[in-house]
Coordinates of C-alpha atoms in Angstrom, one line a residue:
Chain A
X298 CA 19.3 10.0 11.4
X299 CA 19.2 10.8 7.6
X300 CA 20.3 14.3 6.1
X301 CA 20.0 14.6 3.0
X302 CA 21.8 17.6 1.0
X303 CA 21.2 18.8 -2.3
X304 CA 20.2 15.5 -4.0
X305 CA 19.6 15.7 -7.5
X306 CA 18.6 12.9 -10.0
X307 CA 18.4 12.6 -13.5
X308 CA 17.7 9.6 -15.6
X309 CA 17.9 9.0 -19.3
X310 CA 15.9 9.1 -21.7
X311 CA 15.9 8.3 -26.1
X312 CA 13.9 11.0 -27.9
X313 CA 15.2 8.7 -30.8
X314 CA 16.8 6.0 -31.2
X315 CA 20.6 6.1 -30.7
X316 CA 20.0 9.7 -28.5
X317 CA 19.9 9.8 -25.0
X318 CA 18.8 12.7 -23.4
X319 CA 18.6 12.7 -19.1
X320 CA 15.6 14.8 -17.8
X321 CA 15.8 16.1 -14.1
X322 CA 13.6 14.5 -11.7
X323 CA 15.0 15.4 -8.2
X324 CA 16.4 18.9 -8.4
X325 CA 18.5 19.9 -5.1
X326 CA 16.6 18.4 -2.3
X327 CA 17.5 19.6 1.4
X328 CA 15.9 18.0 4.1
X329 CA 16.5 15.8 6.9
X330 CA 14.6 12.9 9.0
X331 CA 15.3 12.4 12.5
X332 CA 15.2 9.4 14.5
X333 CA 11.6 8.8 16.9
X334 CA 10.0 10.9 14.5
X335 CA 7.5 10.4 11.5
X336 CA 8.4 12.5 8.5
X337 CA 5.9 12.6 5.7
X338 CA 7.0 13.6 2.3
X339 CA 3.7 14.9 0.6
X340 CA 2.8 16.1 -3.2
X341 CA 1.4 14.9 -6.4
X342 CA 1.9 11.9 -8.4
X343 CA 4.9 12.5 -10.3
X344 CA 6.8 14.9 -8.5
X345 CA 9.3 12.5 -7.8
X346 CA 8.4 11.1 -4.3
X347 CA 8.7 7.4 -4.6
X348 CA 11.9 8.0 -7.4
X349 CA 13.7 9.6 -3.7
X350 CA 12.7 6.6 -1.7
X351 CA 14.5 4.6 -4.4
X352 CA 17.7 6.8 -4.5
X353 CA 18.3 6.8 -0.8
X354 CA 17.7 2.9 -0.8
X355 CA 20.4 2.9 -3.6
X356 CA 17.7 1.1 -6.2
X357 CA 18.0 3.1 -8.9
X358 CA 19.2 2.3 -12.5
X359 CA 22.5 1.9 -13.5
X360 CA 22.5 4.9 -16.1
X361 CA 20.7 6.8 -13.7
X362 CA 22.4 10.3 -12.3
X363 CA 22.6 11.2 -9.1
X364 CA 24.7 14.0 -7.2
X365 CA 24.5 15.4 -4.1
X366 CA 24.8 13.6 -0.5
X367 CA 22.8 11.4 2.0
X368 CA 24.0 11.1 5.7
X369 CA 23.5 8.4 7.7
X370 CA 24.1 8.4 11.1
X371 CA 26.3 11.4 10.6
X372 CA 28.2 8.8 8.2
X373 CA 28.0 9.7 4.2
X374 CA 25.5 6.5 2.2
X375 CA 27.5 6.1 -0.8
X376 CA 26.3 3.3 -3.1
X377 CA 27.8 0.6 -1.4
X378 CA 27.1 1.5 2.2
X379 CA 23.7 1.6 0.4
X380 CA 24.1 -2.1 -0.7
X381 CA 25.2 -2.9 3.0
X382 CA 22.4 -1.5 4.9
X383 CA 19.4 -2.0 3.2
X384 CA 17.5 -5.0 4.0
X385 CA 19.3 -4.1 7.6
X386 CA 19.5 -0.7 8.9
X387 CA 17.6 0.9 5.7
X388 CA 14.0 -0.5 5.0
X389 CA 11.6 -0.1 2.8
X390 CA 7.9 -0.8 2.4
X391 CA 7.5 -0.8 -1.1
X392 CA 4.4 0.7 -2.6
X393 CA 3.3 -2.4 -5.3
X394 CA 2.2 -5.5 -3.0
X395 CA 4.0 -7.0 -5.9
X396 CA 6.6 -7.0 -3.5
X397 CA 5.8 -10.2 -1.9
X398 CA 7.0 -13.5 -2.8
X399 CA 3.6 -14.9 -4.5
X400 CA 5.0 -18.7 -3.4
X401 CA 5.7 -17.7 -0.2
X402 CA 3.4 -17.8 3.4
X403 CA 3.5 -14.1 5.1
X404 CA 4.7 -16.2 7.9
X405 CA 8.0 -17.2 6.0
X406 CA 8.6 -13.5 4.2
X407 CA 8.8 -12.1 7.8
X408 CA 11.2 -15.2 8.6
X409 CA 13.5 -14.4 5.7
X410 CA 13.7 -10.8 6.6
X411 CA 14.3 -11.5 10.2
X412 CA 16.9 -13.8 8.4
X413 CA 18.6 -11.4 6.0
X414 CA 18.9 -8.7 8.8
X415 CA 21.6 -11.5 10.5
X416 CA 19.2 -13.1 13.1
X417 CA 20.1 -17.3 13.5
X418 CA 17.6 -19.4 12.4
X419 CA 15.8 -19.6 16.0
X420 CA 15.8 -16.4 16.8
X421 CA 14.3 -15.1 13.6
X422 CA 11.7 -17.5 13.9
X423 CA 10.8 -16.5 17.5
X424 CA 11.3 -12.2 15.7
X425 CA 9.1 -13.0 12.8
X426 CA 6.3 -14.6 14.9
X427 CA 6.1 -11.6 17.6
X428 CA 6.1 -8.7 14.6
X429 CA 3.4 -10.8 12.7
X430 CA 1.6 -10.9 16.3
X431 CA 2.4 -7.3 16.6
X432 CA 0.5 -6.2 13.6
X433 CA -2.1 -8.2 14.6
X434 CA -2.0 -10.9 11.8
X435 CA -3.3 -14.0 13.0
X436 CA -2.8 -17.6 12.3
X437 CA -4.8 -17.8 9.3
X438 CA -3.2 -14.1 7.9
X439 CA 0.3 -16.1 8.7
X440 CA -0.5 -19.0 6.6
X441 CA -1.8 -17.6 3.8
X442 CA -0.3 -16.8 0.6
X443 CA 0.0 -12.9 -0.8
X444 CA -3.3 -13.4 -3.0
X445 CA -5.2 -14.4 -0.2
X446 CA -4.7 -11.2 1.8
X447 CA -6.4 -8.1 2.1
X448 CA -4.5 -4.9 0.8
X449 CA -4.1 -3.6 4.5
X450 CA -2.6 -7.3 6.0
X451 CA -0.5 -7.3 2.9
X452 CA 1.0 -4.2 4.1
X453 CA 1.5 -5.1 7.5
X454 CA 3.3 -8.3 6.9
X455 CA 5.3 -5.5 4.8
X456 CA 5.5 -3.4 8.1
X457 CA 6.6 -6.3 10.1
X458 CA 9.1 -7.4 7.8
X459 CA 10.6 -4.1 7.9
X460 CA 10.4 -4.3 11.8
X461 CA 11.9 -7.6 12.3
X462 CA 14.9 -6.1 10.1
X463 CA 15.5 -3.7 13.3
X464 CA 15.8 -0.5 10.4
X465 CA 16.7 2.4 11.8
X466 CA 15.4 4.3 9.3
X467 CA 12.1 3.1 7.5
X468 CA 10.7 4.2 4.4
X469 CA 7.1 3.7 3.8
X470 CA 5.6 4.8 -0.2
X471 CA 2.0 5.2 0.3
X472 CA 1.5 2.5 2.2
X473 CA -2.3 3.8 2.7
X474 CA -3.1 3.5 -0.9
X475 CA -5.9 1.6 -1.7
X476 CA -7.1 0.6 1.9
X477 CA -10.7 1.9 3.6
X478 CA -10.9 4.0 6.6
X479 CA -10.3 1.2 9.3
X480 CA -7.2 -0.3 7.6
X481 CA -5.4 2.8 7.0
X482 CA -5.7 3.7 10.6
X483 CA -4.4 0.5 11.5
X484 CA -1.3 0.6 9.0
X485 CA -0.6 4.3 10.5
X486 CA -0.7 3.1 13.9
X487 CA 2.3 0.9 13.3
X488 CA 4.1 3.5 11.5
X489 CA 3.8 5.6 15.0
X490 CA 4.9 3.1 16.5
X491 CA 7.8 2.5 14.5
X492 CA 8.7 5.7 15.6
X493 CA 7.6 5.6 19.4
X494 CA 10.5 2.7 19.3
X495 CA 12.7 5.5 18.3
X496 CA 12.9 4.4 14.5
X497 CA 13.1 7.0 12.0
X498 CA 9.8 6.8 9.4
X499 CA 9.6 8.6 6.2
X500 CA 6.0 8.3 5.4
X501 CA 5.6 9.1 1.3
X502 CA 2.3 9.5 0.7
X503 CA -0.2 12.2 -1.6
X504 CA -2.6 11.8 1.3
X505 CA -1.7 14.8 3.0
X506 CA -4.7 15.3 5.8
X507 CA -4.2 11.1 7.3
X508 CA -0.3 12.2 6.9
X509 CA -1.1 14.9 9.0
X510 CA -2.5 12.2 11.8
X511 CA 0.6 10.9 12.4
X512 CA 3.7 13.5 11.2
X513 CA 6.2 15.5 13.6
X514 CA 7.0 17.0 10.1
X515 CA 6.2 17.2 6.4
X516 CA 8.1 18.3 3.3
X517 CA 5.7 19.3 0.6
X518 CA 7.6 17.9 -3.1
X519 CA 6.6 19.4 -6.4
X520 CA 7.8 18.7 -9.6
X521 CA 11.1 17.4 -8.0
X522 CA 12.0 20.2 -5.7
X523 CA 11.2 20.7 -2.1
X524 CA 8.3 23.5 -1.9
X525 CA 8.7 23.8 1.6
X526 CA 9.8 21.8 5.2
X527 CA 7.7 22.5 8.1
X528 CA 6.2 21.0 11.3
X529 CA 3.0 19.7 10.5
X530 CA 1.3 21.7 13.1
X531 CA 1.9 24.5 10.8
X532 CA -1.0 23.3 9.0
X533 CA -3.6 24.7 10.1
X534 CA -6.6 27.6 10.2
X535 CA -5.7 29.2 6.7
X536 CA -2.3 27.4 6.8
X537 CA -1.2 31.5 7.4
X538 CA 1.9 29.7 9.2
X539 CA 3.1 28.2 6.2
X540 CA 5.9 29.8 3.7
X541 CA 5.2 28.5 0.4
X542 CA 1.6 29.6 -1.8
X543 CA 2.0 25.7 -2.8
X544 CA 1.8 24.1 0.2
X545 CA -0.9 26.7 1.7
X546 CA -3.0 25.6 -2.2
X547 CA -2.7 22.0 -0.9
X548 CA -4.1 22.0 2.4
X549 CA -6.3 25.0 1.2
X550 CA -8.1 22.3 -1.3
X551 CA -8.6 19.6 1.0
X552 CA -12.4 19.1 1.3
X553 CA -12.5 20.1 5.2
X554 CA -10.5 23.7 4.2
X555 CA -11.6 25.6 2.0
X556 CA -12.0 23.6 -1.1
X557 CA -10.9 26.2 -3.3
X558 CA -7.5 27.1 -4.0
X559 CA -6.7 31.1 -5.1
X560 CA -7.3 32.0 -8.0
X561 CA -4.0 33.3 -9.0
X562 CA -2.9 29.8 -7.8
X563 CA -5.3 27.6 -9.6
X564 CA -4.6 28.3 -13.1
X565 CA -1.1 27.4 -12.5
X566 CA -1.3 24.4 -10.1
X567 CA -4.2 23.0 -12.2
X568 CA -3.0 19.5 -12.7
X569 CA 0.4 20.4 -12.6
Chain B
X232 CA -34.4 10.3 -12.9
X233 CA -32.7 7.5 -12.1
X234 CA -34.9 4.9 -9.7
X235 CA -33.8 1.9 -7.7
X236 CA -36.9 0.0 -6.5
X237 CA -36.1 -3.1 -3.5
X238 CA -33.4 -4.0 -4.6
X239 CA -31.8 -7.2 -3.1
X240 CA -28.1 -8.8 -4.1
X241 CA -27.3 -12.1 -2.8
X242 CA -23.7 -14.1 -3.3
X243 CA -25.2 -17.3 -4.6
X244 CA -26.7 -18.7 -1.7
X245 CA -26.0 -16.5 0.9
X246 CA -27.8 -13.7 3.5
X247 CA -28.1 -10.8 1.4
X248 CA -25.4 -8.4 1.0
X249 CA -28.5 -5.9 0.9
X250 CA -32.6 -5.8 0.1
X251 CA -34.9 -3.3 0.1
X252 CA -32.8 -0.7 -1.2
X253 CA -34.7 2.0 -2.8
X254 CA -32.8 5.2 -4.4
X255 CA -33.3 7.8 -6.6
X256 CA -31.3 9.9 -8.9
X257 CA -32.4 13.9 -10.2
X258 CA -30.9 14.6 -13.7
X259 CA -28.3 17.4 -12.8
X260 CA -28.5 16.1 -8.9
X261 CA -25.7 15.0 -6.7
X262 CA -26.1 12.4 -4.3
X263 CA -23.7 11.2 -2.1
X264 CA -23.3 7.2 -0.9
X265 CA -21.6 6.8 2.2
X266 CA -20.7 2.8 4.1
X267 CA -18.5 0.8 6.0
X268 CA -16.2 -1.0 3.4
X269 CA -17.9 -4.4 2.5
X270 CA -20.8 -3.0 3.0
X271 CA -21.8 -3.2 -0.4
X272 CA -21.6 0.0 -1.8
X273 CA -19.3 -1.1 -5.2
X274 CA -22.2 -3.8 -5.8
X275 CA -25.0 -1.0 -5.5
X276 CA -23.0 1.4 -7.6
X277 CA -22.6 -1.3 -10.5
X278 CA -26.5 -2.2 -10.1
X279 CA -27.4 1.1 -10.8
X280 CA -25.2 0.8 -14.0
X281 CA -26.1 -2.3 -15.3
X282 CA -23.3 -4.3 -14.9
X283 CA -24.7 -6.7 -12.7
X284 CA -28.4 -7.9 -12.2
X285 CA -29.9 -7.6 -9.0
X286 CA -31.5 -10.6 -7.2
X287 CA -34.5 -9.1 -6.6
X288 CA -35.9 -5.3 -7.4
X289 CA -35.1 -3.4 -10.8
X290 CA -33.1 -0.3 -12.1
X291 CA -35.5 2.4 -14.3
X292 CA -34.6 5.0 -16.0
X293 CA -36.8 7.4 -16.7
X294 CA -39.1 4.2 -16.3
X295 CA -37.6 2.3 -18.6
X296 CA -35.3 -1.0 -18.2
X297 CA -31.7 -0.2 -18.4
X298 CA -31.0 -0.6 -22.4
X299 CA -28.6 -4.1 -22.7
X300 CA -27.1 -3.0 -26.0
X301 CA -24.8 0.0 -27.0
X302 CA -23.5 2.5 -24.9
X303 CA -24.9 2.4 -21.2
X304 CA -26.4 5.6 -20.2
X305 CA -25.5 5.2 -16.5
X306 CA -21.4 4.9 -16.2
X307 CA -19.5 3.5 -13.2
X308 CA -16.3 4.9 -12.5
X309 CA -14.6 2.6 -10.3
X310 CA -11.9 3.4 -8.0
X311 CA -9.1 1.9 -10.0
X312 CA -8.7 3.0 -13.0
X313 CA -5.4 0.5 -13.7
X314 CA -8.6 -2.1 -13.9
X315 CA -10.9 -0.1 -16.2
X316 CA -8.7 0.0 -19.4
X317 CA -6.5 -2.5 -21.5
X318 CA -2.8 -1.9 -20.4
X319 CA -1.6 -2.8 -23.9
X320 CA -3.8 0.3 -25.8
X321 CA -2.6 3.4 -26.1
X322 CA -4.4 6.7 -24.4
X323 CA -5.7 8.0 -27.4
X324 CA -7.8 4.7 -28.0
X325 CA -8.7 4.9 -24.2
X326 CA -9.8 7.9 -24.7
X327 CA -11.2 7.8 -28.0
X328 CA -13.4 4.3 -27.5
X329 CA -16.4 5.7 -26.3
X330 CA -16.3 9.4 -28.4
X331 CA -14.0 12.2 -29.4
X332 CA -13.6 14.5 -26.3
X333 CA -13.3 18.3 -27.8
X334 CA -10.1 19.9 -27.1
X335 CA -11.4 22.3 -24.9
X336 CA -12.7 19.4 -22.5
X337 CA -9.6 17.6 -22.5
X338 CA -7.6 20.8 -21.6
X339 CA -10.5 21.5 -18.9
X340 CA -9.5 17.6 -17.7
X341 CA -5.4 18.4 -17.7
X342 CA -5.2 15.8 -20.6
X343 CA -2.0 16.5 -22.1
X344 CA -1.8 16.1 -26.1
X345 CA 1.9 15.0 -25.3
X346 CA -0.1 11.6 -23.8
X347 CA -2.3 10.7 -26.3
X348 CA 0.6 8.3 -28.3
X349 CA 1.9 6.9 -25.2
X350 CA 0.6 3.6 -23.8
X351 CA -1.5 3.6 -20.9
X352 CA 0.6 1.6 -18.4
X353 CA 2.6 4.3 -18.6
X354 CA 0.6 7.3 -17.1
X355 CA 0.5 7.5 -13.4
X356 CA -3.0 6.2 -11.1
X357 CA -4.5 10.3 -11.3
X358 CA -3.2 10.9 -15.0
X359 CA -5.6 7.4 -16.0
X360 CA -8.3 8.3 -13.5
X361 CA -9.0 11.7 -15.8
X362 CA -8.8 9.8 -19.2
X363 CA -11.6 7.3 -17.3
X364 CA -13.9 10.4 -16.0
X365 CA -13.6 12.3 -19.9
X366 CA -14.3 9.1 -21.6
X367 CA -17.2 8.5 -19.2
X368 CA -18.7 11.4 -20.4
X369 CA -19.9 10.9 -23.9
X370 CA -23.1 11.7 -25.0
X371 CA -25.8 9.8 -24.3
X372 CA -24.5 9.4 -20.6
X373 CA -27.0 10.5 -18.5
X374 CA -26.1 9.3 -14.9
X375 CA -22.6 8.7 -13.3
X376 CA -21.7 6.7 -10.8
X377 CA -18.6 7.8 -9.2
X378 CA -16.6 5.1 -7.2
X379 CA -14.3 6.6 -4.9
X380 CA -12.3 8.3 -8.1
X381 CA -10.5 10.4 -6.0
X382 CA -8.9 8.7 -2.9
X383 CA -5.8 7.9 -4.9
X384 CA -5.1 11.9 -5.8
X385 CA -3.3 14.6 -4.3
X386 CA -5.6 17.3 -2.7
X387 CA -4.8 19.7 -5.4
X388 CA -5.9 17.4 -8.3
X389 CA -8.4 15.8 -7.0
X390 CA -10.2 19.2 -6.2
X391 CA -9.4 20.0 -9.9
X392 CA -11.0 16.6 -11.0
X393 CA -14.3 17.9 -9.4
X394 CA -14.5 21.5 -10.3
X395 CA -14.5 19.7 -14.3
X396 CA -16.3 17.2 -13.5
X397 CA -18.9 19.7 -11.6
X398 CA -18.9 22.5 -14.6
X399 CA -19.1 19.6 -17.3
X400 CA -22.3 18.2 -15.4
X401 CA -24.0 20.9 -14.4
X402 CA -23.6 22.2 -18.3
X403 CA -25.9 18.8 -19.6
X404 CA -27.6 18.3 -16.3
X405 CA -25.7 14.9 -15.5
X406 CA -27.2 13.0 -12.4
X407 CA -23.7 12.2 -10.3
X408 CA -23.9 9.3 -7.3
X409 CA -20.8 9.9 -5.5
X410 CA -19.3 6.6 -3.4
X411 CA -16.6 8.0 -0.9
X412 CA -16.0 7.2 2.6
X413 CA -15.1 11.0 3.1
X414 CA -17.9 12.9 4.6
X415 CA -16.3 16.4 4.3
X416 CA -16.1 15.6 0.1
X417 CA -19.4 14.4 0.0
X418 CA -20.7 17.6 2.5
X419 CA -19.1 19.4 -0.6
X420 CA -20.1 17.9 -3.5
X421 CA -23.6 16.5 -3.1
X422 CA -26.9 18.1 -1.9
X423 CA -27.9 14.8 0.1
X424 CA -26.6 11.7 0.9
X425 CA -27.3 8.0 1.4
X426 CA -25.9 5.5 3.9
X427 CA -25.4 1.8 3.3
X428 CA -26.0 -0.2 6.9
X429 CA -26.6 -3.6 8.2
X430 CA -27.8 -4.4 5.0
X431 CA -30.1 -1.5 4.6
X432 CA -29.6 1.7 2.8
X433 CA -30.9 5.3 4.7
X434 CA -30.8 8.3 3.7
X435 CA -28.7 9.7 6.2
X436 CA -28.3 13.4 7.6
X437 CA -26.1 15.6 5.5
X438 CA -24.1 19.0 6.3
X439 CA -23.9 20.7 2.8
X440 CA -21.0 22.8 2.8
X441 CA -21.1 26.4 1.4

């Protein structure tokens, strides 16, 4: 569904005034999503995760520089194939609830993304109120403003907007952040079932182990290059089936591994 | 030692959010506190620093009433750090509001010297969440009370968060509450653990891991 080849960004930045200087933030980035699957891009903050969601959504700046390719649907996304399909075929659920119209009702964000995907007026209304039933937001969660919803309903009238925009490709940036136990499992749900409806979902996240609930495959990032592409069930026991020392630290430190990282390892990954 | 006697917390006019909550606190112990969300485990953790009065019950430490002026020697970290500081101030006064963190401890923290000029807003959720646990932990702190810190961080940094966190408390005997909804961290970090039910708080059974 989307290949992406040896994407690179850089964006500026003034040391002083009247100097620009760009500083690499994507460096050659290989991988590619496929369509009924759930692809987690994992790592820490600042390695450039949510800057790639951006650049295959064509939202960067202007001055920003960018090389290398997307394919979509075999097709090549230049910038205004960008502009065409987002909102359409390309969706994102952004990570800042900020997102959301504040003087709108979730009930009529949904409606105007049903609308801006082409859908008559009828027929959006009729989308909009089966995805907000499909997330289970009810009557009250429909009428009610952005403030007056929880973090996980404000992401699932972000999820069912990107649903009733019929995306084929969906791109979630930690759209677990912030929510307890019950939530998150609730907002991963309809992820999988974006992708049970044969969508494809790139789930960005640093929550690699809830990741790991719902992924066919992961692509560890770190410092703006890709450490390593694998299936997720390649994470596991000692994570011996993995390539890279980097992705093997990270699921070595999660709290139900080891908890430790090698030592070797730790002096350089430490905060990294 | 840090003691919670029957406590109660009550919204204004409404049932309880908790009572009879006892709990206590070991200088140099770890504790963990475990609950469904809304259970009321945020409200505890702030009781236990002062920053809101219970309805009933009292906070000692060490027997006495929790000092109202000056620096508070039980901190609350809460889970979001973006809420904890002034967007507007730079790191260095972030940092530098409470005390003057040695270099060594800031290294120990990954607290680049690079960040101290910049202004906070610009410094990502895990970069702040550091500069919130070192200024925490000026002297004079005796307890912490650690709010989820570390659901927003990679598994890599948040395991380096602890291990400083763990060396710089175990070196002045710091009494650390940790609030997390993940029972493998707390099986790691803490030597017992609490659990916040139906109103009630128990201490609940806990599989320390090696």
């Amino acid at each position: 569904m989307l290949r992406i080849e040896q994407l690179s960004l850089a964006l500026p930045y003034y040391p002083r005034f009247w100097r620009r200087r760009f500083a690499t933030h994507l460096d050659q980035l290989s991988f590619s999503v496929t369509a009924g699957s759930v692809h987690a891009v994992v790592g820490a903050s600042g390695a450039g995760k949510s800057l790639l969601a951006h650049a295959i959504m064509g939202l960067l700046p202007k001055d920003a520089q960018l090389s290398g390719s997307c394919f979509f649907k075999q097709t090549l996304l230049d910038e205004p194939r960008k502009r065409a399909l987002r909102g359409r075929e390309l969706a994102l659920i952004p990570q800042s609830l900020s997102a959301l119209d504040p003087l709108a009702r979730s009930q009529h964000q949904v409606n105007w993304a049903a609308r801006r995907a082409g859908l008559p007026p009828s027929p959006a209304r009729q989308a909009a109120s089966q995805a907000l039933a499909h997330y289970q937001l009810d009557e009250r969660a429909r009428r009610a403003y952005p403030h007056e919803l929880s973090g996980g309903m404000a992401r699932r009238v972000l999820t069912a907007m990107a649903h009733v925009a019929q995306a084929s490709l969906v791109i979630a940036d930690e759209p677990t952040i912030g929510l307890d136990p019950a939530q998150r499992s609730r907002v991963l749900d309809a992820l999988a079932a974006l992708a049970l409806q044969g969508k494809a979902v790139m789930l960005i996240t640093h929550d690699l182990r809830h990741a790991l609930s719902i992924a066919d495959r992961v692509t560890v990032m770190r410092e703006g290059r890709c450490v390593e592409s694998a299936d997720a069930s390649a994470f596991q026991g000692t994570g011996q089936m993995l390539e890279s020392a980097y992705a093997r630290a990270l699921w070595q430190a999660l709290p139900d591994n080891a908890f430790n990282v090698d030592t070797e390892y730790a002096e350089e990954s430490r905060f990294a | 030692m840090l003691e919670a006697c029957q406590l109660r917390y009550a919204f204004h006019t409404q049932p309880p959010l908790f009572e009879e909550v006892s709990l206590r606190l070991g200088a140099g112990e770890w504790v963990g506190l475990s609950g469904h969300s809304g259970a009321g485990k945020s409200t505890l953790g702030r009781l236990l620093a002062g920053y809101d009065e219970p309805t009933a019950g009292h906070v000692r430490i060490a027997g006495q009433r929790l000092p109202v002026k000056g620096l508070r020697p039980v901190q609350w970290l809460p889970q979001s750090p973006e809420l904890a500081v002034n967007p507007r101030w730079q790191v260095a006064r972030v940092l530098h509001e409470a005390w003057e963190p040695p270099e060594a401890l800031r290294h120990a923290f990954g607290i680049k010297p690079e960040w101290l000029n910049r202004p906070v807003r610009t410094l990502s959720g895990g970069e702040l969440q550091r500069i919130c646990v070192l200024r925490a932990l000026a002297p004079g702190v005796r307890y912490l009370i650690a709010d989820e810190i570390s659901t927003m961080l990679d598994p890599i940094t948040q395991l380096a968060l602890w291990q400083a966190l763990k060396a710089e408390a175990e070196k002045r005997k710091l009494g650390v509450l940790v609030i997390s909804h993940d029972a493998a961290l707390l099986g790691r970090l803490c030597q017992r653990r609490y659990h916040l039910e139906n109103a009630r708080l128990h201490a609940a059974e806990h599989h320390q891991l090696p």
